[in-house]
Amino acid sequence: MIYIVEDDDSIRELITYTLNSQNMEARSFPRPSEFYEALKQELPSLVLLDIMLPEEDGLSILKKLKAGKETKGLPVIILTAKGSEFDTVMGLDSGADDYVSKPFRMMELLSRIRALLRRTGEQAQNINTEEYTLDNLYVCPSRHIVTVNGENVSLTLKEFELLCLLLEHREMVFSRAQLLDKVWGYSFDGESRTVDVHIKTLRQKLGEAGGLIETVRGVGYKIGGEKK
């Protein structure tokens, strides 16, 4: 079941119709209050969430979902007419797994939905039991713990997956296309910005340890540092 929170009637109806035509169950809500009522009855597999909504801002809804005991693990894709880097970072920092700027292509949205559902299922099945310590950075994938100098660091799901991938293959250089494929499960022309924004916010959150993530000019990214 996929929930769509979108106040634009034409967009909401188009997404619902398209998902249903692809044999995906979908329910749509023009107002956050209706969405909250539906959550009490059934938890969806994924949420498509507009930012600019009546009653309550989409980012506020997202923060509530991520703070809720039963809803914190819900995959969320933000649908937004705000395409600036600031708005994108705000959405990702609030816990969104992906974002799609309006206007968007329906086939691309479908691909992102399928990729996120697939990644969510794979994550539940494949738990990495290895722990990583590089310089002042410590990461435990199985317990979803990240610390720098002993202080906990809070990361979004995609930031955490990106960091773990780089740590698992330390010194290996990943292109943006490879990171899109392995972390997000899709590859579209022009979407390298998604990777760059995540790398930027990841470095900022890691603080002193952010420098471990190196940019390889003309290629992509890798993680260095001394393993302990």
mmCIF file of N, CA, C and O in Angstrom, residues 54-119:
data_model
loop_
_atom_site.group_PDB
_atom_site.id
_atom_site.type_symbol
_atom_site.label_atom_id
_atom_site.label_comp_id
_atom_site.label_asym_id
_atom_site.label_seq_id
_atom_site.Cartn_x
_atom_site.Cartn_y
_atom_site.Cartn_z
ATOM 1 N N PRO A 54 -2.039 22.248 2.697
ATOM 2 C CA PRO A 54 -2.884 22.970 3.652
ATOM 3 C C PRO A 54 -2.784 22.293 5.022
ATOM 4 O O PRO A 54 -2.366 21.151 5.118
ATOM 5 N N GLU A 55 -3.125 22.998 6.053
ATOM 6 C CA GLU A 55 -3.145 22.512 7.437
ATOM 7 C C GLU A 55 -1.748 22.385 8.045
ATOM 8 O O GLU A 55 -1.503 22.835 9.153
ATOM 9 N N GLU A 56 -0.834 21.753 7.299
ATOM 10 C CA GLU A 56 0.494 21.492 7.874
ATOM 11 C C GLU A 56 1.519 21.291 6.771
ATOM 12 O O GLU A 56 1.257 20.655 5.758
ATOM 13 N N ASP A 57 2.705 21.837 6.975
ATOM 14 C CA ASP A 57 3.797 21.703 6.013
ATOM 15 C C ASP A 57 4.272 20.250 5.931
ATOM 16 O O ASP A 57 4.320 19.542 6.936
ATOM 17 N N GLY A 58 4.631 19.818 4.722
ATOM 18 C CA GLY A 58 5.072 18.448 4.523
ATOM 19 C C GLY A 58 6.299 18.074 5.332
ATOM 20 O O GLY A 58 6.432 16.932 5.790
ATOM 21 N N LEU A 59 7.233 19.019 5.524
ATOM 22 C CA LEU A 59 8.426 18.727 6.315
ATOM 23 C C LEU A 59 8.077 18.485 7.777
ATOM 24 O O LEU A 59 8.709 17.669 8.448
ATOM 25 N N SER A 60 7.062 19.173 8.263
ATOM 26 C CA SER A 60 6.591 18.943 9.626
ATOM 27 C C SER A 60 6.000 17.541 9.754
ATOM 28 O O SER A 60 6.232 16.846 10.751
ATOM 29 N N ILE A 61 5.239 17.124 8.742
ATOM 30 C CA ILE A 61 4.677 15.767 8.729
ATOM 31 C C ILE A 61 5.798 14.739 8.733
ATOM 32 O O ILE A 61 5.758 13.742 9.459
ATOM 33 N N LEU A 62 6.808 14.988 7.908
ATOM 34 C CA LEU A 62 7.935 14.062 7.796
ATOM 35 C C LEU A 62 8.644 13.892 9.137
ATOM 36 O O LEU A 62 8.973 12.776 9.549
ATOM 37 N N LYS A 63 8.878 14.985 9.827
ATOM 38 C CA LYS A 63 9.547 14.920 11.132
ATOM 39 C C LYS A 63 8.724 14.117 12.137
ATOM 40 O O LYS A 63 9.273 13.372 12.952
ATOM 41 N N LYS A 64 7.399 14.274 12.082
ATOM 42 C CA LYS A 64 6.531 13.520 12.981
ATOM 43 C C LYS A 64 6.591 12.026 12.664
ATOM 44 O O LYS A 64 6.607 11.190 13.574
ATOM 45 N N LEU A 65 6.618 11.697 11.375
ATOM 46 C CA LEU A 65 6.713 10.288 10.977
ATOM 47 C C LEU A 65 8.007 9.666 11.488
ATOM 48 O O LEU A 65 8.018 8.546 12.015
ATOM 49 N N LYS A 66 9.113 10.382 11.333
ATOM 50 C CA LYS A 66 10.415 9.851 11.730
ATOM 51 C C LYS A 66 10.583 9.805 13.248
ATOM 52 O O LYS A 66 11.425 9.067 13.758
ATOM 53 N N ALA A 67 9.774 10.575 13.961
ATOM 54 C CA ALA A 67 9.842 10.570 15.428
ATOM 55 C C ALA A 67 8.906 9.531 16.046
ATOM 56 O O ALA A 67 9.047 9.172 17.211
ATOM 57 N N GLY A 68 7.952 9.026 15.244
ATOM 58 C CA GLY A 68 6.981 8.066 15.746
ATOM 59 C C GLY A 68 7.547 6.659 15.832
ATOM 60 O O GLY A 68 8.273 6.223 14.937
ATOM 61 N N LYS A 69 7.215 5.949 16.872
ATOM 62 C CA LYS A 69 7.740 4.595 17.082
ATOM 63 C C LYS A 69 7.341 3.649 15.957
ATOM 64 O O LYS A 69 8.150 2.849 15.475
ATOM 65 N N GLU A 70 6.088 3.729 15.506
ATOM 66 C CA GLU A 70 5.595 2.812 14.480
ATOM 67 C C GLU A 70 5.851 3.305 13.068
ATOM 68 O O GLU A 70 5.786 2.514 12.123
ATOM 69 N N THR A 71 6.141 4.588 12.904
ATOM 70 C CA THR A 71 6.262 5.154 11.551
ATOM 71 C C THR A 71 7.680 5.582 11.176
ATOM 72 O O THR A 71 7.911 5.982 10.034
ATOM 73 N N LYS A 72 8.623 5.499 12.118
ATOM 74 C CA LYS A 72 9.965 6.013 11.842
ATOM 75 C C LYS A 72 10.674 5.267 10.711
ATOM 76 O O LYS A 72 11.553 5.820 10.048
ATOM 77 N N GLY A 73 10.274 4.023 10.464
ATOM 78 C CA GLY A 73 10.920 3.253 9.408
ATOM 79 C C GLY A 73 10.238 3.341 8.055
ATOM 80 O O GLY A 73 10.683 2.708 7.095
ATOM 81 N N LEU A 74 9.155 4.128 7.951
ATOM 82 C CA LEU A 74 8.436 4.238 6.683
ATOM 83 C C LEU A 74 9.294 4.925 5.627
ATOM 84 O O LEU A 74 9.779 6.032 5.854
ATOM 85 N N PRO A 75 9.467 4.329 4.461
ATOM 86 C CA PRO A 75 10.188 5.002 3.372
ATOM 87 C C PRO A 75 9.349 6.176 2.872
ATOM 88 O O PRO A 75 8.142 6.047 2.693
ATOM 89 N N VAL A 76 10.001 7.328 2.670
ATOM 90 C CA VAL A 76 9.286 8.535 2.246
ATOM 91 C C VAL A 76 9.992 9.183 1.059
ATOM 92 O O VAL A 76 11.207 9.402 1.097
ATOM 93 N N ILE A 77 9.207 9.452 0.022
ATOM 94 C CA ILE A 77 9.699 10.226 -1.118
ATOM 95 C C ILE A 77 8.986 11.569 -1.108
ATOM 96 O O ILE A 77 7.758 11.620 -1.087
ATOM 97 N N ILE A 78 9.747 12.642 -1.112
ATOM 98 C CA ILE A 78 9.168 13.975 -1.118
ATOM 99 C C ILE A 78 8.882 14.409 -2.554
ATOM 100 O O ILE A 78 9.727 14.258 -3.445
ATOM 101 N N LEU A 79 7.687 14.943 -2.772
ATOM 102 C CA LEU A 79 7.320 15.545 -4.048
ATOM 103 C C LEU A 79 7.286 17.049 -3.830
ATOM 104 O O LEU A 79 6.533 17.524 -2.976
ATOM 105 N N THR A 80 8.092 17.787 -4.570
ATOM 106 C CA THR A 80 8.165 19.212 -4.287
ATOM 107 C C THR A 80 8.372 20.069 -5.524
ATOM 108 O O THR A 80 9.070 19.666 -6.450
ATOM 109 N N ALA A 81 7.749 21.226 -5.511
ATOM 110 C CA ALA A 81 7.970 22.218 -6.564
ATOM 111 C C ALA A 81 9.195 23.047 -6.226
ATOM 112 O O ALA A 81 9.681 23.817 -7.048
ATOM 113 N N LYS A 82 9.686 22.896 -4.994
ATOM 114 C CA LYS A 82 10.886 23.608 -4.569
ATOM 115 C C LYS A 82 12.108 22.771 -4.927
ATOM 116 O O LYS A 82 12.372 21.767 -4.284
ATOM 117 N N GLY A 83 12.827 23.191 -5.941
ATOM 118 C CA GLY A 83 13.938 22.376 -6.428
ATOM 119 C C GLY A 83 15.312 22.879 -6.057
ATOM 120 O O GLY A 83 16.310 22.365 -6.546
ATOM 121 N N SER A 84 15.394 23.906 -5.177
ATOM 122 C CA SER A 84 16.696 24.451 -4.820
ATOM 123 C C SER A 84 17.462 23.471 -3.938
ATOM 124 O O SER A 84 16.882 22.581 -3.315
ATOM 125 N N GLU A 85 18.784 23.644 -3.882
ATOM 126 C CA GLU A 85 19.613 22.761 -3.068
ATOM 127 C C GLU A 85 19.241 22.873 -1.595
ATOM 128 O O GLU A 85 19.209 21.884 -0.878
ATOM 129 N N PHE A 86 18.901 24.090 -1.143
ATOM 130 C CA PHE A 86 18.525 24.292 0.258
ATOM 131 C C PHE A 86 17.296 23.461 0.605
ATOM 132 O O PHE A 86 17.259 22.789 1.639
ATOM 133 N N ASP A 87 16.268 23.516 -0.268
ATOM 134 C CA ASP A 87 15.037 22.767 0.003
ATOM 135 C C ASP A 87 15.293 21.267 -0.034
ATOM 136 O O ASP A 87 14.724 20.507 0.739
ATOM 137 N N THR A 88 16.162 20.849 -0.952
ATOM 138 C CA THR A 88 16.501 19.430 -1.052
ATOM 139 C C THR A 88 17.192 18.955 0.218
ATOM 140 O O THR A 88 16.846 17.917 0.785
ATOM 141 N N VAL A 89 18.168 19.727 0.684
ATOM 142 C CA VAL A 89 18.900 19.376 1.900
ATOM 143 C C VAL A 89 17.958 19.337 3.098
ATOM 144 O O VAL A 89 18.043 18.453 3.947
ATOM 145 N N MET A 90 17.037 20.305 3.178
ATOM 146 C CA MET A 90 16.068 20.333 4.274
ATOM 147 C C MET A 90 15.249 19.040 4.303
ATOM 148 O O MET A 90 15.024 18.453 5.361
ATOM 149 N N GLY A 91 14.807 18.602 3.131
ATOM 150 C CA GLY A 91 14.018 17.375 3.052
ATOM 151 C C GLY A 91 14.821 16.154 3.452
ATOM 152 O O GLY A 91 14.354 15.302 4.209
ATOM 153 N N LEU A 92 16.060 16.059 2.958
ATOM 154 C CA LEU A 92 16.904 14.913 3.275
ATOM 155 C C LEU A 92 17.291 14.904 4.746
ATOM 156 O O LEU A 92 17.327 13.860 5.392
ATOM 157 N N ASP A 93 17.591 16.086 5.289
ATOM 158 C CA ASP A 93 17.949 16.174 6.707
ATOM 159 C C ASP A 93 16.785 15.797 7.607
ATOM 160 O O ASP A 93 16.975 15.340 8.731
ATOM 161 N N SER A 94 15.580 16.002 7.121
ATOM 162 C CA SER A 94 14.393 15.683 7.918
ATOM 163 C C SER A 94 14.065 14.192 7.885
ATOM 164 O O SER A 94 13.164 13.747 8.585
ATOM 165 N N GLY A 95 14.785 13.439 7.067
ATOM 166 C CA GLY A 95 14.602 11.990 7.048
ATOM 167 C C GLY A 95 14.030 11.405 5.779
ATOM 168 O O GLY A 95 13.757 10.202 5.719
ATOM 169 N N ALA A 96 13.840 12.217 4.732
ATOM 170 C CA ALA A 96 13.318 11.686 3.473
ATOM 171 C C ALA A 96 14.336 10.735 2.841
ATOM 172 O O ALA A 96 15.544 10.937 2.954
ATOM 173 N N ASP A 97 13.842 9.705 2.192
ATOM 174 C CA ASP A 97 14.723 8.745 1.530
ATOM 175 C C ASP A 97 15.060 9.180 0.110
ATOM 176 O O ASP A 97 16.075 8.783 -0.449
ATOM 177 N N ASP A 98 14.202 9.992 -0.472
ATOM 178 C CA ASP A 98 14.427 10.475 -1.832
ATOM 179 C C ASP A 98 13.534 11.685 -2.060
ATOM 180 O O ASP A 98 12.627 11.967 -1.267
ATOM 181 N N TYR A 99 13.786 12.429 -3.112
ATOM 182 C CA TYR A 99 12.939 13.559 -3.457
ATOM 183 C C TYR A 99 12.765 13.609 -4.968
ATOM 184 O O TYR A 99 13.645 13.190 -5.717
ATOM 185 N N VAL A 100 11.625 14.105 -5.401
ATOM 186 C CA VAL A 100 11.335 14.261 -6.822
ATOM 187 C C VAL A 100 10.815 15.677 -7.033
ATOM 188 O O VAL A 100 9.834 16.087 -6.401
ATOM 189 N N SER A 101 11.476 16.436 -7.888
ATOM 190 C CA SER A 101 11.063 17.810 -8.153
ATOM 191 C C SER A 101 9.964 17.849 -9.204
ATOM 192 O O SER A 101 10.000 17.107 -10.189
ATOM 193 N N LYS A 102 8.976 18.708 -8.981
ATOM 194 C CA LYS A 102 7.914 18.917 -9.958
ATOM 195 C C LYS A 102 8.375 19.937 -10.993
ATOM 196 O O LYS A 102 9.096 20.878 -10.651
ATOM 197 N N PRO A 103 7.950 19.780 -12.256
ATOM 198 C CA PRO A 103 7.162 18.656 -12.793
ATOM 199 C C PRO A 103 8.053 17.426 -12.973
ATOM 200 O O PRO A 103 9.248 17.554 -13.208
ATOM 201 N N PHE A 104 7.471 16.249 -12.841
ATOM 202 C CA PHE A 104 8.245 15.027 -12.967
ATOM 203 C C PHE A 104 7.597 14.096 -13.994
ATOM 204 O O PHE A 104 6.433 14.254 -14.349
ATOM 205 N N ARG A 105 8.384 13.136 -14.445
ATOM 206 C CA ARG A 105 7.893 12.128 -15.386
ATOM 207 C C ARG A 105 7.383 10.928 -14.586
ATOM 208 O O ARG A 105 8.056 10.453 -13.686
ATOM 209 N N MET A 106 6.214 10.449 -14.942
ATOM 210 C CA MET A 106 5.601 9.375 -14.174
ATOM 211 C C MET A 106 6.438 8.104 -14.195
ATOM 212 O O MET A 106 6.548 7.407 -13.189
ATOM 213 N N MET A 107 7.069 7.785 -15.311
ATOM 214 C CA MET A 107 7.868 6.558 -15.381
ATOM 215 C C MET A 107 9.089 6.663 -14.473
ATOM 216 O O MET A 107 9.523 5.681 -13.882
ATOM 217 N N GLU A 108 9.639 7.867 -14.351
ATOM 218 C CA GLU A 108 10.765 8.060 -13.441
ATOM 219 C C GLU A 108 10.315 7.898 -12.002
ATOM 220 O O GLU A 108 10.991 7.265 -11.182
ATOM 221 N N LEU A 109 9.160 8.470 -11.675
ATOM 222 C CA LEU A 109 8.627 8.328 -10.320
ATOM 223 C C LEU A 109 8.379 6.859 -9.996
ATOM 224 O O LEU A 109 8.712 6.386 -8.900
ATOM 225 N N LEU A 110 7.810 6.114 -10.943
ATOM 226 C CA LEU A 110 7.578 4.682 -10.736
ATOM 227 C C LEU A 110 8.886 3.946 -10.471
ATOM 228 O O LEU A 110 8.966 3.074 -9.598
ATOM 229 N N SER A 111 9.917 4.288 -11.226
ATOM 230 C CA SER A 111 11.216 3.634 -11.051
ATOM 231 C C SER A 111 11.790 3.918 -9.675
ATOM 232 O O SER A 111 12.348 3.042 -9.018
ATOM 233 N N ARG A 112 11.617 5.144 -9.204
ATOM 234 C CA ARG A 112 12.130 5.504 -7.886
ATOM 235 C C ARG A 112 11.355 4.788 -6.784
ATOM 236 O O ARG A 112 11.931 4.363 -5.774
ATOM 237 N N ILE A 113 10.059 4.685 -6.958
ATOM 238 C CA ILE A 113 9.235 3.973 -5.984
ATOM 239 C C ILE A 113 9.666 2.509 -5.900
ATOM 240 O O ILE A 113 9.880 1.968 -4.809
ATOM 241 N N ARG A 114 9.797 1.866 -7.047
ATOM 242 C CA ARG A 114 10.199 0.449 -7.075
ATOM 243 C C ARG A 114 11.589 0.267 -6.481
ATOM 244 O O ARG A 114 11.849 -0.687 -5.746
ATOM 245 N N ALA A 115 12.496 1.187 -6.814
ATOM 246 C CA ALA A 115 13.864 1.087 -6.302
ATOM 247 C C ALA A 115 13.891 1.215 -4.789
ATOM 248 O O ALA A 115 14.585 0.458 -4.107
ATOM 249 N N LEU A 116 13.127 2.157 -4.242
ATOM 250 C CA LEU A 116 13.104 2.350 -2.794
ATOM 251 C C LEU A 116 12.476 1.167 -2.083
ATOM 252 O O LEU A 116 12.971 0.711 -1.046
ATOM 253 N N LEU A 117 11.403 0.630 -2.638
ATOM 254 C CA LEU A 117 10.782 -0.555 -2.039
ATOM 255 C C LEU A 117 11.732 -1.748 -2.081
ATOM 256 O O LEU A 117 11.817 -2.523 -1.130
ATOM 257 N N ARG A 118 12.448 -1.870 -3.186
ATOM 258 C CA ARG A 118 13.405 -2.965 -3.319
ATOM 259 C C ARG A 118 14.549 -2.816 -2.323
ATOM 260 O O ARG A 118 14.957 -3.781 -1.664
ATOM 261 N N ARG A 119 15.068 -1.592 -2.209
ATOM 262 C CA ARG A 119 16.164 -1.345 -1.286
ATOM 263 C C ARG A 119 15.741 -1.585 0.167
ATOM 264 O O ARG A 119 16.500 -2.129 0.962
#
